[in-house]
Amino acid sequence: MSLLPTLSIVCRLMLCVWCGALHNHYGVPRNTILHPNDLKVFREDNIFNYTTMQLRDDLGVVLIGAREAIFALDINNISTKKSWVYWPVTEVKQTDCTYKGKQAEVECRNYIRTLHTINDTTIYVCGTYAFSPVCDYLTFANGQLLLKGKPEEGKGKCPFDPFQRYSSLMVGSDLYSATSINFLGSEPVILRSSSSAALRSDFKYFWLNEPNFVFMDIVGESLDSPDGDDDKVYFIFSENAVEYDFYTKVKVSRVARVCKGDMGGQRTLQRKWTSFLKARLDCSLPEPSLPLIVQDVFLMKHNDWRKSVFYGIFTPQSGLSQVSAVCAYSISDIRNIFNEGKFKTRAAVESSQDKWVMYTGEVPVPRPGACINNVARKMGVNESRQLPDKTLQFVRDRPLMDDAVSPVTGRPLLLKKGPLLTRIVVDSVTALNQQTYHVMFIGTENGFIQKAVNYAGEMLIIEEIQVLESPEPVGILRLSSSKGQLYAGSDSSVIQMPVSNCGRYESCVDCVLSRDPYCAWDTSSEQCSRVHSLSSSSKNMVQSLEEGDVSECPAPDPVEAVDFHLVPGNNIQLPCRLHSNLAQAHWQFSDQTLEANNKYYIYSGGLLILNASESDAGLYTCDSVEQIGSRTFSRTIALYSVKTPPAPPVVAVSTPGTTMIKYSDYTHTNTLTTKTEEVMPSPLLPENRKDNGRVSHLEVAVGLLSLLCLCLFGAIFWFWGRKHLRCLRIVQTLGGGEGRRPSGEYIHSQNKTSETKLLEPKAGAVIANNNHSCVDFKVNGDNHLANISGLDGLGYICDESEI
Ligand SMILES: *[C@@H]1O[C@H](CO)[C@@H](O)[C@H](O)[C@H]1NC(C)=O
Ligand SMILES: *[C@@H]1O[C@H](CO)[C@@H](O)[C@H](O)[C@H]1NC(C)=O
Ligand SMILES: *[C@@H]1O[C@H](CO)[C@@H](O)[C@H](O)[C@H]1NC(C)=O
Ligand SMILES: *[C@@H]1O[C@H](CO)[C@@H](O)[C@H](O)[C@H]1NC(C)=O
Ligand SMILES: *[C@@H]1O[C@H](CO)[C@@H](O)[C@H](O)[C@H]1NC(C)=O
């Protein structure tokens, strides 16, 4: 029996590698910019953790909360510090904190986590204060920051633990906060601190189950509401799922909301939310995997709140996968689920395990969790304390909706392999064609900002910019759309950068092909410049975002051939620098396409001809070939006329192991320079060749092997399965994007030993349709180690009777 699980693991690993290889093309940024010179940086000696930020256009400052310090920086130039206050913990507090087992220099300090506007001059500020959160008032007047020094209890408003994610929001004079209310961090709450009606969430595990809060914001839904609805505060977090009856803890992403006018219940849910409802947020990769986990959210507000959109970034819940995704959700879809969707309820099952299924019984009126609206008012219910017990008991016991929220486009807007995404902001940009595009700025865990758009389903990362000096996570990201500036904070510094730097593109073709909605080529000034949507000079501007059409650009100067003299027996290096990471070099020699082989080595910087002979003389052309939208764009970057014999001998030294060659470096600025460079003798490394997502022989081999594995496995399973398994039916709901139940759902049998997972059928699923068994192989490598324990982790679905 032990053979089976082992085989399962091996095969799964192989499939994992194979799938990974197929998705190498995920999110390659078109341009990479390292440490641009238009960055402004702020850091202060011995101050760290610049991860709380508030933009105050009205005061002309950016407020930064760091460890034991708050700064007011000039919003136009954050390198200019206007004022700051130091807010350390007292020695007594720090000692207290260390007695409780926390580290003095790490946890027992005061990390500023909250900055909220109270009025024009007053700011509410909270810090972790040595695991004993405290809040206070801060004023900014006459260019000076001043701490009032009237500390208030911060429990529930600010986390104890500086490493814990949390979220808060000031609405009028009410502070909404989502954090843990105790020292151990084991009692999560969503709290409203208010002088009139303070409310909190219930401590039941199915309200909040080890949550990680990432975001909250208010949506003014009472505006023009035909049914007399209320404004709502939305929360986004991840937590342990109750709806999956699974062998390990599965985390899911959630959206929850409460009504602004909620006053709590009278007997049931006294001083607790009567309007707390939550639903799962789905964001699935094309390949099967455990649910992705939300890391950050940006609410793109629209004047008509019904058109507001939540943009979320999601990362895998285990370290084995490295694909992050961006999904967008419309407020209307979320509302529909809360307002009309079915509820989940706890099923009565024999096993001690909790099981949640769709509730099919009668739902009381007024609808549980609904805000006080016209329906309620008609029934004489003017506020939540007048709600009937039936409604309140229902929502207390069933806050989870049955339906999950699917992304607007049915799938992620962006997929990105490599360093995980950490923070997101989105700008709304009006392009030359008067269309509005949403440009995403996404921070990564290694200090980059990715600037991305989605043009009608096509994912494009316009550029990635290295903004932080060291490869540390972007811990906070803020956008000032009016100033066109981005602000990012990390543990070691704060940076400011413009949303675009069109001047980086020097030619019309480069400018147009960048497909950056902020930029267009100005034919009169011959510069790539910012688009000002309302300016009248737009007739001289060239921009083509979805097509990348350069036909309106003036014809570029023809590329001149550069002479090159070869020396038989030596290597020749012909440089050709492409203008895009997405382009491929296409080399021609006397009208004949060159393929990489043991003579020609094509690498990102050019062509290497090994052991040149006289027959290599002739004309070499390097074209840059790039897929732009639906078409292929090609342009000549360099031309070389390679000649024999050498007039003056150009080459020379050969030392064992290294060949010194001399070559002409022809760059696109038409300057001819001569350099000497070291070239390793055997650069034909296979891994260098597949940078653009081509699947190597190795990977194909692994893929075939895994298929073989599957077949073998299928056969074994067939024999085994005939005897032992109670089989299951695979319910495949292929929504095609519109389906109510997205793929990647888990199903389970009554019988714990044949617990399974339903996967998206296209990737890696092999259905052996032999009338007896079908195998749905769990390709996702996410938890193959977690379930070695028994056969229940094998990931089969088998059906004897149905197929
Ligand atoms: C604060 O920054 C320091 C230095 O980079 C880092 O080691 C520490 O983990 C950070 N603390 C928190 C709570 O993020
Ligand atoms: C920003 O402020 C710093 C420090 O005050 C100054 O050195 C720098 O020149 C300023 N940069 C700009 C563009 O004004
Ligand atoms: C701002 O709020 C603070 C604290 O509530 C109060 O003391 C102060 O008078 C207010 N200032 C103004 C200008 O309203
Ligand atoms: C609700 O408000 C309406 C009008 O404001 C009033 O007539 C009615 O008596 C109120 N009902 C209750 C139960 O307070
Ligand atoms: C270089 O090419 C010549 C013939 O063109 C051949 O005789 C020689 O062995 C080659 N040298 C190497 C190192 O491959």
mmCIF file with all atom_site columns, C-alpha atoms and ligand atoms in Angstrom, residues 48-49 51 67 106 111 162-163 472 491-492, ligand 1:
data_model
loop_
_atom_site.group_PDB
_atom_site.id
_atom_site.type_symbol
_atom_site.label_atom_id
_atom_site.label_alt_id
_atom_site.label_comp_id
_atom_site.label_asym_id
_atom_site.label_entity_id
_atom_site.label_seq_id
_atom_site.pdbx_PDB_ins_code
_atom_site.Cartn_x
_atom_site.Cartn_y
_atom_site.Cartn_z
_atom_site.occupancy
_atom_site.B_iso_or_equiv
_atom_site.pdbx_formal_charge
_atom_site.auth_seq_id
_atom_site.auth_comp_id
_atom_site.auth_asym_id
_atom_site.auth_atom_id
_atom_site.pdbx_PDB_model_num
ATOM   1  C CA . PHE A 1 48  ? 12.444 52.124 10.855 1.00 0.00 ? 48  PHE A CA 1
ATOM   2  C CA . ASN A 1 49  ? 9.093  50.742 9.724  1.00 0.00 ? 49  ASN A CA 1
ATOM   3  C CA . THR A 1 51  ? 4.486  51.727 7.033  1.00 0.00 ? 51  THR A CA 1
ATOM   4  C CA . ARG A 1 67  ? 8.548  53.117 14.858 1.00 0.00 ? 67  ARG A CA 1
ATOM   5  C CA . VAL A 1 106 ? 11.504 44.438 18.561 1.00 0.00 ? 106 VAL A CA 1
ATOM   6  C CA . TYR A 1 111 ? 4.845  51.209 16.274 1.00 0.00 ? 111 TYR A CA 1
ATOM   7  C CA . PRO A 1 162 ? 3.298  45.190 15.523 1.00 0.00 ? 162 PRO A CA 1
ATOM   8  C CA . PHE A 1 163 ? 3.538  42.323 13.024 1.00 0.00 ? 163 PHE A CA 1
ATOM   9  C CA . GLU A 1 472 ? 12.547 44.529 0.923  1.00 0.00 ? 472 GLU A CA 1
ATOM   10 C CA . ASP A 1 491 ? 10.865 49.200 6.804  1.00 0.00 ? 491 ASP A CA 1
ATOM   11 C CA . SER A 1 492 ? 13.833 51.341 5.854  1.00 0.00 ? 492 SER A CA 1
HETATM 12 C C1 . LIG B 2 .   ? 10.889 47.066 11.476 1.00 0.00 ? 1   LIG B C1 1
HETATM 13 O O1 . LIG B 2 .   ? 12.037 47.211 10.668 1.00 0.00 ? 1   LIG B O1 1
HETATM 14 C C2 . LIG B 2 .   ? 13.081 46.369 11.074 1.00 0.00 ? 1   LIG B C2 1
HETATM 15 C C3 . LIG B 2 .   ? 14.301 46.773 10.279 1.00 0.00 ? 1   LIG B C3 1
HETATM 16 O O2 . LIG B 2 .   ? 14.128 46.595 8.925  1.00 0.00 ? 1   LIG B O2 1
HETATM 17 C C4 . LIG B 2 .   ? 12.689 44.932 10.857 1.00 0.00 ? 1   LIG B C4 1
HETATM 18 O O3 . LIG B 2 .   ? 13.718 44.068 11.222 1.00 0.00 ? 1   LIG B O3 1
HETATM 19 C C5 . LIG B 2 .   ? 11.436 44.633 11.661 1.00 0.00 ? 1   LIG B C5 1
HETATM 20 O O4 . LIG B 2 .   ? 10.980 43.341 11.378 1.00 0.00 ? 1   LIG B O4 1
HETATM 21 C C6 . LIG B 2 .   ? 10.350 45.639 11.360 1.00 0.00 ? 1   LIG B C6 1
HETATM 22 N N1 . LIG B 2 .   ? 9.264  45.480 12.288 1.00 0.00 ? 1   LIG B N1 1
HETATM 23 C C7 . LIG B 2 .   ? 8.009  45.310 11.895 1.00 0.00 ? 1   LIG B C7 1
HETATM 24 C C8 . LIG B 2 .   ? 7.010  45.200 12.973 1.00 0.00 ? 1   LIG B C8 1
HETATM 25 O O5 . LIG B 2 .   ? 7.692  45.232 10.738 1.00 0.00 ? 1   LIG B O5 1
#
